[in-house]
Short mmCIF file of C-alpha atoms in Angstrom, two decimals:
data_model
loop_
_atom_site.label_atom_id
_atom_site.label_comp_id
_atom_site.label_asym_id
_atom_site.label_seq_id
_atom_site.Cartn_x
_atom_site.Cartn_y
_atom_site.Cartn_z
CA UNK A 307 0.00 0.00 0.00
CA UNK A 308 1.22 3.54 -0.71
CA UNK A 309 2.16 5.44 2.48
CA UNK A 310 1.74 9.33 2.49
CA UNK A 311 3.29 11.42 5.25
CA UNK A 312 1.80 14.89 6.67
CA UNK A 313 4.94 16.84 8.16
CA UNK A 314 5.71 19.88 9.24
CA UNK A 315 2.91 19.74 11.78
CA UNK A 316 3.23 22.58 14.46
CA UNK A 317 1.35 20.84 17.16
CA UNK A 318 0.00 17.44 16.51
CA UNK A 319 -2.66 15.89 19.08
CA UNK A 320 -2.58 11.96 19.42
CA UNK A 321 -4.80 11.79 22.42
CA UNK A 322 -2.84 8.98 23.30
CA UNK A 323 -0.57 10.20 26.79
CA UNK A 324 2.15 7.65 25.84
CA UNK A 325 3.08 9.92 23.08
CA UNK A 326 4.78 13.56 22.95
CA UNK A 327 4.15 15.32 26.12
CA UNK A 328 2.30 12.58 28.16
CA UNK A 329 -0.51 14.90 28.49
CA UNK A 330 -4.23 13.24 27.74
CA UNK A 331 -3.58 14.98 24.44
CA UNK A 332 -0.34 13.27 23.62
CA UNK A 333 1.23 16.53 21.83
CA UNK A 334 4.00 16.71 19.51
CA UNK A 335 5.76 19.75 18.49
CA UNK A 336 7.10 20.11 14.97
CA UNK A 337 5.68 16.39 14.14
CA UNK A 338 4.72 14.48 11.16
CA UNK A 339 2.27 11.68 10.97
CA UNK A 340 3.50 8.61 8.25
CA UNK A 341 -0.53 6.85 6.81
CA UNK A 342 -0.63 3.90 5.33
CA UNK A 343 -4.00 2.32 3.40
CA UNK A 344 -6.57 3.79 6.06
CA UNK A 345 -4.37 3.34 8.96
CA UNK A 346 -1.57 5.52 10.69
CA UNK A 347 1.09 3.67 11.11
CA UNK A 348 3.69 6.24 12.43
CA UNK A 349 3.58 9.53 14.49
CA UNK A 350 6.81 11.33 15.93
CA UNK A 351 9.21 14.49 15.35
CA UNK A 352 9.04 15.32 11.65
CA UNK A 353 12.83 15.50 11.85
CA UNK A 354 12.97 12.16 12.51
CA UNK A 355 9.73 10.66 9.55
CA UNK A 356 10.51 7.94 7.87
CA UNK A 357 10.89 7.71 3.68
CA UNK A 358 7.89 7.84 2.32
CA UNK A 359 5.96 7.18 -1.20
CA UNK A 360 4.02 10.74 -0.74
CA UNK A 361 5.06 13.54 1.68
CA UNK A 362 2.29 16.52 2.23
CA UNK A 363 3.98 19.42 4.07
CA UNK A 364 1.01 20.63 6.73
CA UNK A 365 3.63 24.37 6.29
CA UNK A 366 3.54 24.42 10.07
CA UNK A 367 -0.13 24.23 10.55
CA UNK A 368 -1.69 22.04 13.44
CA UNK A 369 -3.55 18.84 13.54
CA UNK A 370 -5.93 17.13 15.42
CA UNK A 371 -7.78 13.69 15.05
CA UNK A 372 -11.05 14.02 13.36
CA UNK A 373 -14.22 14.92 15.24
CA UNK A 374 -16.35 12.03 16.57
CA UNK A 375 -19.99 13.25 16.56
CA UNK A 376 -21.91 10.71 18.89
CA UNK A 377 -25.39 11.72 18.78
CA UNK A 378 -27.25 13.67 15.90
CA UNK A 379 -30.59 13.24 14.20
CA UNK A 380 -30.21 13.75 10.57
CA UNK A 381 -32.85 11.65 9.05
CA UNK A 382 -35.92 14.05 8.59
CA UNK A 383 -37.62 16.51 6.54
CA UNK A 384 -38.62 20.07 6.93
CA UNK A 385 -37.19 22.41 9.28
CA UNK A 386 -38.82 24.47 13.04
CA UNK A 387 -37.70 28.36 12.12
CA UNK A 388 -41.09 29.46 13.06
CA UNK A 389 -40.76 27.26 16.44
CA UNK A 390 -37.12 29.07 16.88
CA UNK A 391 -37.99 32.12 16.45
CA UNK A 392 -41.12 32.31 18.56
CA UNK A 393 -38.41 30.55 21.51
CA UNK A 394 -36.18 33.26 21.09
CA UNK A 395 -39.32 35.37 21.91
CA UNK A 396 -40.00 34.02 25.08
CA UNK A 397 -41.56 30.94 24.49
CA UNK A 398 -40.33 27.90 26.59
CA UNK A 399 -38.98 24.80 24.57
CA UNK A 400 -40.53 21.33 25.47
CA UNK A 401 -40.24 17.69 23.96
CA UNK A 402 -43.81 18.49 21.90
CA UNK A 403 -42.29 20.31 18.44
CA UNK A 404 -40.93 17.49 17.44
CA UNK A 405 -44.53 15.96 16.50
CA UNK A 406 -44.08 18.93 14.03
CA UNK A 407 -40.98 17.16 12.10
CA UNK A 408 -42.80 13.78 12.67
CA UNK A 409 -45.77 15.02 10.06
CA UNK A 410 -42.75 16.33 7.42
CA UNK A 411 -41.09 13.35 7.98
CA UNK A 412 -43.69 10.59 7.14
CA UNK A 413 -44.76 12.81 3.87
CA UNK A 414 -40.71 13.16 2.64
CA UNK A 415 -39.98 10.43 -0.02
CA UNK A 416 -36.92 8.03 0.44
CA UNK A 417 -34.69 10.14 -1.98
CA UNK A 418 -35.76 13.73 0.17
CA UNK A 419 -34.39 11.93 3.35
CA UNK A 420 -31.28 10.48 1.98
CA UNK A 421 -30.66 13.31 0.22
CA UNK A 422 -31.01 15.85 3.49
CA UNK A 423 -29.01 13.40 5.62
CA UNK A 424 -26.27 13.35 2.49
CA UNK A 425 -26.14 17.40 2.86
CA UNK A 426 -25.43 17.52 6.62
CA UNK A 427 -22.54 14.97 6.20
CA UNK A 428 -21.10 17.59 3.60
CA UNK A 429 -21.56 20.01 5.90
CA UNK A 430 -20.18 18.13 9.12
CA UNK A 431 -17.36 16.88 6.90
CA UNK A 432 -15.92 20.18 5.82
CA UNK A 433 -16.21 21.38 9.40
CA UNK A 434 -13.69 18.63 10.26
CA UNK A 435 -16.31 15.26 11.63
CA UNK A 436 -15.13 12.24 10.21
CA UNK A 437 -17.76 9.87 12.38
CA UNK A 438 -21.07 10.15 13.39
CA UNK A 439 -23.91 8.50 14.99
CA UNK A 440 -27.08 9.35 13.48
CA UNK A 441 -30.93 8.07 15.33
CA UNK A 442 -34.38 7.57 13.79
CA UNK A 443 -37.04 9.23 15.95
CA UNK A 444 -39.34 11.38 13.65
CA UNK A 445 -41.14 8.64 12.06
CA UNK A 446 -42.65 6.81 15.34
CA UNK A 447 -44.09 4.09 12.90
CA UNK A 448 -43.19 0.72 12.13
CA UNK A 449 -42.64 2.07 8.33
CA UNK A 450 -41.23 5.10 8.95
CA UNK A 451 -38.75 4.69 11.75
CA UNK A 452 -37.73 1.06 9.31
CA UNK A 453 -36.90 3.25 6.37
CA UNK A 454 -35.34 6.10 8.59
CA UNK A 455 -32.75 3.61 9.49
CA UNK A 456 -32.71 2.11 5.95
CA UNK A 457 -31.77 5.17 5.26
CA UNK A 458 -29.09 6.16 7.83
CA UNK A 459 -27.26 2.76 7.64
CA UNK A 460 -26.03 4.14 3.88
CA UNK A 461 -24.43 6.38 5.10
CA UNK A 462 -23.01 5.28 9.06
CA UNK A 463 -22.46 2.22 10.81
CA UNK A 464 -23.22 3.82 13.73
CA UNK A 465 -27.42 4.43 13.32
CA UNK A 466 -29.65 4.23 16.55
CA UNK A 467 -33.19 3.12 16.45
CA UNK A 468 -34.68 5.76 18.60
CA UNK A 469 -38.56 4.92 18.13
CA UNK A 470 -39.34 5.57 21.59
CA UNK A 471 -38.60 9.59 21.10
CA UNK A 472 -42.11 11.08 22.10
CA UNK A 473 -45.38 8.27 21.71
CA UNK A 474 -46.62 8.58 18.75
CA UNK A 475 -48.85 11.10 18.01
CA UNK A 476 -51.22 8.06 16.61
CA UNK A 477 -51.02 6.68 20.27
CA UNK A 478 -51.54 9.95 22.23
CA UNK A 479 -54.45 8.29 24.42
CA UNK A 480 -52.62 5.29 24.59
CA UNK A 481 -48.77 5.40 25.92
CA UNK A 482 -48.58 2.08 27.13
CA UNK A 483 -50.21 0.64 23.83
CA UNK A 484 -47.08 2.74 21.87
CA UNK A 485 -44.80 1.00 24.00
CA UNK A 486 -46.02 -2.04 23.41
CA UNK A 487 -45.21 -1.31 19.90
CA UNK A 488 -41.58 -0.01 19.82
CA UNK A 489 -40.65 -3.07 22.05
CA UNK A 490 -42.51 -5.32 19.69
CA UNK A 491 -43.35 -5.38 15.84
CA UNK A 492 -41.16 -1.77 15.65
CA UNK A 493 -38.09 -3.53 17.46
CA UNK A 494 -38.29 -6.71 15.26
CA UNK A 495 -38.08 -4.20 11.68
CA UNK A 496 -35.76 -1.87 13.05
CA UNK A 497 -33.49 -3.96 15.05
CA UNK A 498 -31.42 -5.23 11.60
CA UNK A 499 -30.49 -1.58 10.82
CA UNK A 500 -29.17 -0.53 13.84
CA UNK A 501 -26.33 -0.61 16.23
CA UNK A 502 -27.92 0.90 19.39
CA UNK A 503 -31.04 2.02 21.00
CA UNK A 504 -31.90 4.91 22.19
CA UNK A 505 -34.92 6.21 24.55
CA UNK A 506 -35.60 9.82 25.43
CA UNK A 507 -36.33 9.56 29.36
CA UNK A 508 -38.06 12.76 30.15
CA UNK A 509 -41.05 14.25 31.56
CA UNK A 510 -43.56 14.59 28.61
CA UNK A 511 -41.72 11.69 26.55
CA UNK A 512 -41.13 8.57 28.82
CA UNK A 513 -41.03 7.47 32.61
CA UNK A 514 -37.83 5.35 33.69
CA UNK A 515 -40.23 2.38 33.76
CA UNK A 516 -41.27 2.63 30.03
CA UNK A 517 -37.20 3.55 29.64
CA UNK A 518 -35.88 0.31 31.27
CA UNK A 519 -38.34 -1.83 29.23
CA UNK A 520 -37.61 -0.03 25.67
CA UNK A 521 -34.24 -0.47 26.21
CA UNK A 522 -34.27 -4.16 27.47
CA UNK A 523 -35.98 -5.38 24.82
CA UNK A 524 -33.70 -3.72 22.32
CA UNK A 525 -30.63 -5.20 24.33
CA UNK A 526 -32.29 -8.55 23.99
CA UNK A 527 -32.39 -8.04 20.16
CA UNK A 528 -28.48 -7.39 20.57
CA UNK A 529 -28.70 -3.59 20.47
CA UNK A 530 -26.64 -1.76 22.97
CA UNK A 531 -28.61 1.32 24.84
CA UNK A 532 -28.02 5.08 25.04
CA UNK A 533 -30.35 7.18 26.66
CA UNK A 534 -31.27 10.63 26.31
CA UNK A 535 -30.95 11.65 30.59
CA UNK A 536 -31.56 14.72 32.38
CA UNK A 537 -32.14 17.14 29.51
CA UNK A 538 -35.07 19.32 30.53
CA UNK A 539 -35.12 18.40 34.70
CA UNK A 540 -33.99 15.90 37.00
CA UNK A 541 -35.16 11.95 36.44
CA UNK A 542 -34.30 8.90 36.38
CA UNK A 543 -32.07 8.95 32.96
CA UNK A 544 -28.66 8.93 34.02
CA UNK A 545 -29.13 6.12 36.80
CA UNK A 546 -30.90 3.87 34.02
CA UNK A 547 -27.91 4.65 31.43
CA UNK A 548 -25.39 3.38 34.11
CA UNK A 549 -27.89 0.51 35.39
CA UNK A 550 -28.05 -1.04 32.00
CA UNK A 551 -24.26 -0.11 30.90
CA UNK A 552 -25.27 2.27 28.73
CA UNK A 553 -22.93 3.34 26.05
CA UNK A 554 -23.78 6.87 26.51
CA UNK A 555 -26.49 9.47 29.21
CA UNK A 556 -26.95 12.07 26.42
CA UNK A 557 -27.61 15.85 27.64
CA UNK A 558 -26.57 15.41 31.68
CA UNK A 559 -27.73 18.77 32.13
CA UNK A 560 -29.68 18.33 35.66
CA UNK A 561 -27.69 16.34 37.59
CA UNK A 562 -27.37 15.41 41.46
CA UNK A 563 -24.15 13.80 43.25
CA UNK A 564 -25.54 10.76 42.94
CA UNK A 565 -25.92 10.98 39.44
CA UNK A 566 -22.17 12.48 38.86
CA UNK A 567 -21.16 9.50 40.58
CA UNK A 568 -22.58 6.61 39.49
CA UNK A 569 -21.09 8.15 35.99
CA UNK A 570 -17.91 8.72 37.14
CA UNK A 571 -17.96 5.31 38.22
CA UNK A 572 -19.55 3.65 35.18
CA UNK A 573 -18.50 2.86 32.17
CA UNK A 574 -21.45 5.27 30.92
CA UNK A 575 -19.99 8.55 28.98
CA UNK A 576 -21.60 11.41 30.09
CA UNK A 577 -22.45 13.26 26.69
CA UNK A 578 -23.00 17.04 26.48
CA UNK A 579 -24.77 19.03 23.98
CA UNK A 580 -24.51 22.41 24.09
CA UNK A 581 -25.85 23.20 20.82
CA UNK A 582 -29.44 22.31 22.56
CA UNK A 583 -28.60 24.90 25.69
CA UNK A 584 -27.33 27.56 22.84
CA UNK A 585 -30.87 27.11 20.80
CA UNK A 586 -33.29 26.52 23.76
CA UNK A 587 -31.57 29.31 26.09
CA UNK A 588 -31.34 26.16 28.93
CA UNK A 589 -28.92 26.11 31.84
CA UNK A 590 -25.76 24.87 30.81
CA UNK A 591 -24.45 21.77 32.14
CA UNK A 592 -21.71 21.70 34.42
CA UNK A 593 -18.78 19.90 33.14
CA UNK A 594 -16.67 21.00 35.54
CA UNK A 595 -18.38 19.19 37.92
CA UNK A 596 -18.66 15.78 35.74
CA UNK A 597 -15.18 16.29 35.43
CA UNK A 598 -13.83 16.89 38.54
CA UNK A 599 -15.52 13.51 39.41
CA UNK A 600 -13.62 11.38 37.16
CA UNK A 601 -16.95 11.05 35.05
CA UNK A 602 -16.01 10.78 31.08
CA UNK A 603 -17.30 13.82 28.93
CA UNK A 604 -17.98 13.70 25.34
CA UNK A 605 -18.92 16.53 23.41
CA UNK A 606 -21.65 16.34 19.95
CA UNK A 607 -23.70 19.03 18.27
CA UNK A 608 -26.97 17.01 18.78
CA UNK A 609 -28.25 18.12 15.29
CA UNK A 610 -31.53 18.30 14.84
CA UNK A 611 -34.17 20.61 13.31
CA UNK A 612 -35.62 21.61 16.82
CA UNK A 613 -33.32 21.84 19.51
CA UNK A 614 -29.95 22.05 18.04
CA UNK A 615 -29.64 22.87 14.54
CA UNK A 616 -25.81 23.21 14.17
CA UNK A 617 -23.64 20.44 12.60
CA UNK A 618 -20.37 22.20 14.12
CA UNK A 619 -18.12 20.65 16.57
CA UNK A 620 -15.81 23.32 16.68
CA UNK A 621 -18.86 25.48 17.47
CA UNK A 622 -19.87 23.18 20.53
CA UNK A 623 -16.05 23.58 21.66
CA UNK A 624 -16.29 27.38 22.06
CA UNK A 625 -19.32 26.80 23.66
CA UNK A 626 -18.06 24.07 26.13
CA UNK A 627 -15.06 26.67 26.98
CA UNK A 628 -17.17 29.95 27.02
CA UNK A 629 -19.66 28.19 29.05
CA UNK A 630 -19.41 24.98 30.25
CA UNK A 631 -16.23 25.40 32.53
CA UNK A 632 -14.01 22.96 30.33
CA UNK A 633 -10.20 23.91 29.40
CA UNK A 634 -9.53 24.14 25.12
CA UNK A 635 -7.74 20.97 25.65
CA UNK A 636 -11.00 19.10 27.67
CA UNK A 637 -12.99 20.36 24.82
CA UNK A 638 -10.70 19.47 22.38
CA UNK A 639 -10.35 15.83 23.58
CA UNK A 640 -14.37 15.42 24.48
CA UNK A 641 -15.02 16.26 20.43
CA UNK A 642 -12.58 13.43 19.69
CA UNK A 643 -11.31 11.09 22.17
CA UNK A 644 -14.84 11.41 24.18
CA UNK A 645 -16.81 10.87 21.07
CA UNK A 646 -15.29 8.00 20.28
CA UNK A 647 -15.74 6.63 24.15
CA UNK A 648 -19.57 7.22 23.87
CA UNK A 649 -19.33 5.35 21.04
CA UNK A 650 -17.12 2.29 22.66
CA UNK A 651 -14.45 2.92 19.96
CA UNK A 652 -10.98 2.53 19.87
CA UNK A 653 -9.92 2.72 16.54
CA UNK A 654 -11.15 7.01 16.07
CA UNK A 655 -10.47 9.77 18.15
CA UNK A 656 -6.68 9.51 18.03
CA UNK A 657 -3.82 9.79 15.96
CA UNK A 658 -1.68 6.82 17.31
CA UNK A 659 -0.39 3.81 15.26
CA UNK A 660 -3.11 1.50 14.46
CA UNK A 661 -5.61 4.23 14.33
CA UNK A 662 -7.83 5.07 11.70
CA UNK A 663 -6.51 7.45 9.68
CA UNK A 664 -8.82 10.50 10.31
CA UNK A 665 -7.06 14.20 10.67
CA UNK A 666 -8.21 17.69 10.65
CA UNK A 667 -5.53 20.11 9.34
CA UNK A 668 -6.30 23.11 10.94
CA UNK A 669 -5.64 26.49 9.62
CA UNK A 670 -3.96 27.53 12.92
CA UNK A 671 -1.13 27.01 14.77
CA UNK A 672 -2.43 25.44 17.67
CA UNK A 673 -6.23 23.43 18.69
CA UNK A 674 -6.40 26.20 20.88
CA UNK A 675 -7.89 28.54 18.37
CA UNK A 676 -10.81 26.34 17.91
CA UNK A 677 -11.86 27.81 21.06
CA UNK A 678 -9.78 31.21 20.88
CA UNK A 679 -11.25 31.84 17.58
CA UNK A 680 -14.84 31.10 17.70
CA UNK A 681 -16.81 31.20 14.02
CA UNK A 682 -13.78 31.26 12.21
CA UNK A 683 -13.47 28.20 9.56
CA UNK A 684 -10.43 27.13 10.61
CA UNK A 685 -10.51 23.21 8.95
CA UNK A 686 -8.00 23.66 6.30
CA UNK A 687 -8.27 19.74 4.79
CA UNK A 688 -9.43 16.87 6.41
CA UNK A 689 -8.30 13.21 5.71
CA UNK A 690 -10.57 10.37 6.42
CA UNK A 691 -9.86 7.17 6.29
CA UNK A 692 -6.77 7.67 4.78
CA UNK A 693 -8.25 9.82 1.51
CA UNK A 694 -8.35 13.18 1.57
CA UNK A 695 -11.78 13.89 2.02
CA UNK A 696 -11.71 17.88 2.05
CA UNK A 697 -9.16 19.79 -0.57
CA UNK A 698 -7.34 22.31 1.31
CA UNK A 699 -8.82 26.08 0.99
CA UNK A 700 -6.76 28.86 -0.69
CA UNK A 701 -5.96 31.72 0.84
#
């Protein structure tokens, strides 16, 4: 296989402490990075690179390991300005607008959805994410929520069924009967598509009782949970996540000590969204705090037309630093490294030997400007999987 190597790098991040500093983000000075197929097979000192069949010189710029976006909804139609706009008026945001995407989702043709979910990969791509996890949710039939996944698995191996969103609108009398149907006939169609299920455990969507049993049932169809915890007030989200091992608590935004510790001592990642605080005007979450406890943080835009319409991580990073109470470098790794956790990955979210080969060439001298230069397109190319994915800009 040919092997390509990126070199004069200013400030590479590994993430991987047993490599240039011994920080968390394993940085190099001055460093080159050697690729080989899809695989790096050799990070160090440029000075000291190994021949290669292709050299690219990075002409001092840094690099970082491509974003890991761990929890976005891309598959629907239509879009909630009117719904954002009236929010940013005063009004109060609550798990009911997204009935409102449900109705443009079940009238959008297969080609519409692919097509939308196609144009926020572009999008994420050029802004530097090289994985994402993408859920169902706005179809909340057996049909829809089928072909939502159909739909997502062309484009990511990491889809979630997520039929148990809101209930149905078709089952609005009727919870119990809805839940009956996403652990049932819903779970036996969508179950084939997916990697992991997802519930949103929230006042106005689902109690931690019709939680435990959505997610059982998709465990017992050998789909791994994630749960949507703690978003809007306190509940019984986060303690579920960690209960059933729970890949991911997604949100984490009301939080007591118990629930920062069972995290911190869990596998469970706790997942933060900031995007959804920026859009809804929400109390941020405290990842100080999660921190501080030894809890894992990721960080993911949460795209979706209601609550968080951004596809940019390096958005959510300035918003995590600005607000959140992490450190450029937390932020940094939670967008990578964390992602990549919430989505029990090892191969992403680092630039180590063995790793895939996903980089971000940022136009910058250090990751730090991510955050010190918020709005600025700073991703100069991006490599994934070995290919350059994104051309580099002029200028």
């Amino acid at each position: 296989m040919t092997t390509t190597a990126l070199t004069h790098i200013s400030a590479l991040v590994t993430n991987d402490p047993s490599l240039g500093d011994g920080s968390p983000l394993g940085l190099i000075q001055d460093a080159a990075v050697v690729i080989e197929g899809d695989r790096v097979v050799w990070t160090g000192e440029s000075s000291k690179a190994p021949a290669t069949d292709n050299a690219v010189d990075a002409g001092g710029r840094a690099v970082i390991p491509g974003f890991v976006d761990s929890h976005s909804h891309l598959v629907f139609a239509g879009d909630r300005t009117q719904e954002f706009n009236a929010r940013m008026s005063g009004r109060a945001y609550s798990a009911g607008g997204i009935r409102t995407t449900v109705a443009a989702t079940r009238a959008a043709t297969d080609d519409e959805l692919s097509a939308n979910v196609a144009r926020y990969l572009a999008e994420a791509l050029r802004q530097g994410t090289t994985t994402f996890e993408t859920k169902s949710g706005y179809g909340l039939t057996v049909e829809d929520e089928a072909r939502a996944l159909r739909i997502a698995a062309r484009h990511t191996d990491e889809v979630t069924f997520l039929g148990a969103h809101i209930v149905s609108p078709d089952y609005a009398d009727d919870p119990a009967g809805y839940v009956g149907l996403v652990t049932g006939p819903m779970l036996d169609a969508c179950a084939p598509y997916a990697r992991w299920i997802d519930v949103f455990c929230e006042k106005g969507a689902f109690d931690g009782d019709q939680a435990r049993a959505i997610l059982t049932a998709g465990r017992a169809k050998g789909l791994h949970p994630r749960v949507h915890a703690n978003q809007i007030g306190h509940g019984p989200g986060v303690q579920l996540a960690v209960e059933l091992d729970a890949a991911s608590a997604d949100h984490c935004t009301h939080l007591t000590d118990a629930d920062v510790d069972a995290l911190a001592q869990s596998r469970t990642v706790a997942t933060l969204l900031p995007g959804a605080e920026f859009s809804t005007r929400a109390v941020w979450p405290d990842a100080r705090r999660l921190l501080g406890a030894g809890a894992t943080v990721a960080l993911s835009t949460d795209c979706n037309p209601g609550s968080s319409f951004t596809s940019s991580m390096p958005f959510c990073i300035a918003l995590a630093v600005r607000d959140m109470g992490m450190t450029p470098d937390e932020a940094l790794w939670s967008a990578t490294a964390g992602g990549a956790a919430a989505l029990r990955r090892d191969d992403i979210g680092r630039i180590a030997p063995g790793a895939r080969a996903d980089l971000v060439v940022l136009d910058a001298p250090s990751h730090v400007h991510l955050a010190y230069r918020p709005g600025v397109p700073l991703v100069h190319e991006v490599w994934r999987r070995g290919e350059r994915a994104v051309a580099p800009h002029s200028g």
